[in-house]
């Protein structure tokens, strides 16, 4: 569930375009977090993804 090895990093440059051209897969992961009941294990796993230089995105209420 926490596999993110082929996710683009901040230093990946044209890696996304190369992946598309080579028909490589880009793994993505969606994690739902309940702000009323935070799970320390989930937060730690997301922190590890960030420390490895992987991309994290989250929706906002902005329209």
JSON list of C-alpha atoms in Angstrom, two decimals:
[
{"chain": "A", "resi": 1, "resn": "UNK", "atom": "CA", "xyz": [0.00, 0.00, 0.00]},
{"chain": "A", "resi": 2, "resn": "UNK", "atom": "CA", "xyz": [2.86, 2.41, 0.64]},
{"chain": "A", "resi": 3, "resn": "UNK", "atom": "CA", "xyz": [4.75, 1.71, -2.58]},
{"chain": "A", "resi": 4, "resn": "UNK", "atom": "CA", "xyz": [5.87, 4.94, -4.21]},
{"chain": "A", "resi": 5, "resn": "UNK", "atom": "CA", "xyz": [9.15, 4.03, -5.92]},
{"chain": "A", "resi": 6, "resn": "UNK", "atom": "CA", "xyz": [8.20, 5.32, -9.37]},
{"chain": "A", "resi": 7, "resn": "UNK", "atom": "CA", "xyz": [6.47, 8.51, -8.29]},
{"chain": "A", "resi": 8, "resn": "UNK", "atom": "CA", "xyz": [8.07, 11.65, -9.77]},
{"chain": "A", "resi": 9, "resn": "UNK", "atom": "CA", "xyz": [10.33, 13.58, -7.41]},
{"chain": "A", "resi": 10, "resn": "UNK", "atom": "CA", "xyz": [11.07, 17.28, -7.19]},
{"chain": "A", "resi": 11, "resn": "UNK", "atom": "CA", "xyz": [14.33, 16.59, -9.07]},
{"chain": "A", "resi": 12, "resn": "UNK", "atom": "CA", "xyz": [12.85, 14.35, -11.75]},
{"chain": "A", "resi": 13, "resn": "UNK", "atom": "CA", "xyz": [12.70, 16.95, -14.53]},
{"chain": "A", "resi": 14, "resn": "UNK", "atom": "CA", "xyz": [11.58, 15.15, -17.69]},
{"chain": "A", "resi": 15, "resn": "UNK", "atom": "CA", "xyz": [11.13, 11.81, -15.96]},
{"chain": "A", "resi": 16, "resn": "UNK", "atom": "CA", "xyz": [7.34, 12.02, -16.29]},
{"chain": "A", "resi": 17, "resn": "UNK", "atom": "CA", "xyz": [7.59, 12.59, -20.04]},
{"chain": "A", "resi": 18, "resn": "UNK", "atom": "CA", "xyz": [10.11, 9.75, -20.33]},
{"chain": "A", "resi": 19, "resn": "UNK", "atom": "CA", "xyz": [7.83, 7.45, -18.36]},
{"chain": "A", "resi": 20, "resn": "UNK", "atom": "CA", "xyz": [4.89, 8.26, -20.61]},
{"chain": "A", "resi": 21, "resn": "UNK", "atom": "CA", "xyz": [6.93, 7.70, -23.77]},
{"chain": "A", "resi": 22, "resn": "UNK", "atom": "CA", "xyz": [8.31, 4.40, -22.48]},
{"chain": "A", "resi": 23, "resn": "UNK", "atom": "CA", "xyz": [4.87, 3.27, -21.28]},
{"chain": "A", "resi": 24, "resn": "UNK", "atom": "CA", "xyz": [6.27, 2.90, -17.76]},
{"chain": "A", "resi": 25, "resn": "UNK", "atom": "CA", "xyz": [3.84, 3.05, -14.91]},
{"chain": "A", "resi": 26, "resn": "UNK", "atom": "CA", "xyz": [3.78, 5.78, -12.33]},
{"chain": "A", "resi": 27, "resn": "UNK", "atom": "CA", "xyz": [2.49, 4.59, -9.00]},
{"chain": "A", "resi": 28, "resn": "UNK", "atom": "CA", "xyz": [0.25, 6.84, -7.00]},
{"chain": "A", "resi": 29, "resn": "UNK", "atom": "CA", "xyz": [-1.21, 6.48, -3.58]},
{"chain": "A", "resi": 30, "resn": "UNK", "atom": "CA", "xyz": [-4.27, 8.07, -2.03]},
{"chain": "A", "resi": 31, "resn": "UNK", "atom": "CA", "xyz": [-4.40, 8.26, 1.73]},
{"chain": "A", "resi": 32, "resn": "UNK", "atom": "CA", "xyz": [-7.48, 9.56, 3.48]},
{"chain": "A", "resi": 33, "resn": "UNK", "atom": "CA", "xyz": [-6.80, 11.20, 6.82]},
{"chain": "A", "resi": 34, "resn": "UNK", "atom": "CA", "xyz": [-9.47, 11.98, 9.37]},
{"chain": "A", "resi": 35, "resn": "UNK", "atom": "CA", "xyz": [-8.35, 15.23, 11.07]},
{"chain": "A", "resi": 36, "resn": "UNK", "atom": "CA", "xyz": [-10.50, 14.34, 14.07]},
{"chain": "A", "resi": 37, "resn": "UNK", "atom": "CA", "xyz": [-8.66, 11.04, 14.58]},
{"chain": "A", "resi": 38, "resn": "UNK", "atom": "CA", "xyz": [-5.08, 11.26, 13.35]},
{"chain": "A", "resi": 39, "resn": "UNK", "atom": "CA", "xyz": [-3.21, 7.99, 12.92]},
{"chain": "A", "resi": 40, "resn": "UNK", "atom": "CA", "xyz": [0.43, 8.39, 13.99]},
{"chain": "A", "resi": 41, "resn": "UNK", "atom": "CA", "xyz": [1.52, 5.46, 11.78]},
{"chain": "A", "resi": 42, "resn": "UNK", "atom": "CA", "xyz": [0.00, 7.04, 8.66]},
{"chain": "A", "resi": 43, "resn": "UNK", "atom": "CA", "xyz": [1.66, 10.40, 9.43]},
{"chain": "A", "resi": 44, "resn": "UNK", "atom": "CA", "xyz": [5.03, 8.67, 9.90]},
{"chain": "A", "resi": 45, "resn": "UNK", "atom": "CA", "xyz": [4.70, 6.80, 6.60]},
{"chain": "A", "resi": 46, "resn": "UNK", "atom": "CA", "xyz": [3.82, 10.00, 4.73]},
{"chain": "A", "resi": 47, "resn": "UNK", "atom": "CA", "xyz": [6.78, 11.74, 6.40]},
{"chain": "A", "resi": 48, "resn": "UNK", "atom": "CA", "xyz": [9.08, 8.99, 5.09]},
{"chain": "A", "resi": 49, "resn": "UNK", "atom": "CA", "xyz": [7.75, 9.53, 1.56]},
{"chain": "A", "resi": 50, "resn": "UNK", "atom": "CA", "xyz": [8.50, 13.27, 1.84]},
{"chain": "A", "resi": 51, "resn": "UNK", "atom": "CA", "xyz": [11.99, 12.60, 3.26]},
{"chain": "A", "resi": 52, "resn": "UNK", "atom": "CA", "xyz": [12.75, 10.40, 0.21]},
{"chain": "A", "resi": 53, "resn": "UNK", "atom": "CA", "xyz": [11.97, 13.41, -2.00]},
{"chain": "A", "resi": 54, "resn": "UNK", "atom": "CA", "xyz": [8.64, 12.10, -3.27]},
{"chain": "A", "resi": 55, "resn": "UNK", "atom": "CA", "xyz": [5.70, 14.30, -4.17]},
{"chain": "A", "resi": 56, "resn": "UNK", "atom": "CA", "xyz": [2.80, 14.84, -1.78]},
{"chain": "A", "resi": 57, "resn": "UNK", "atom": "CA", "xyz": [-0.35, 16.69, -2.85]},
{"chain": "A", "resi": 58, "resn": "UNK", "atom": "CA", "xyz": [-3.52, 17.46, -0.99]},
{"chain": "A", "resi": 59, "resn": "UNK", "atom": "CA", "xyz": [-6.83, 19.12, -1.90]},
{"chain": "A", "resi": 60, "resn": "UNK", "atom": "CA", "xyz": [-7.87, 22.45, -0.47]},
{"chain": "A", "resi": 61, "resn": "UNK", "atom": "CA", "xyz": [-11.20, 24.12, 0.04]},
{"chain": "A", "resi": 62, "resn": "UNK", "atom": "CA", "xyz": [-10.21, 26.88, -2.42]},
{"chain": "A", "resi": 63, "resn": "UNK", "atom": "CA", "xyz": [-12.51, 27.15, -5.43]}
]
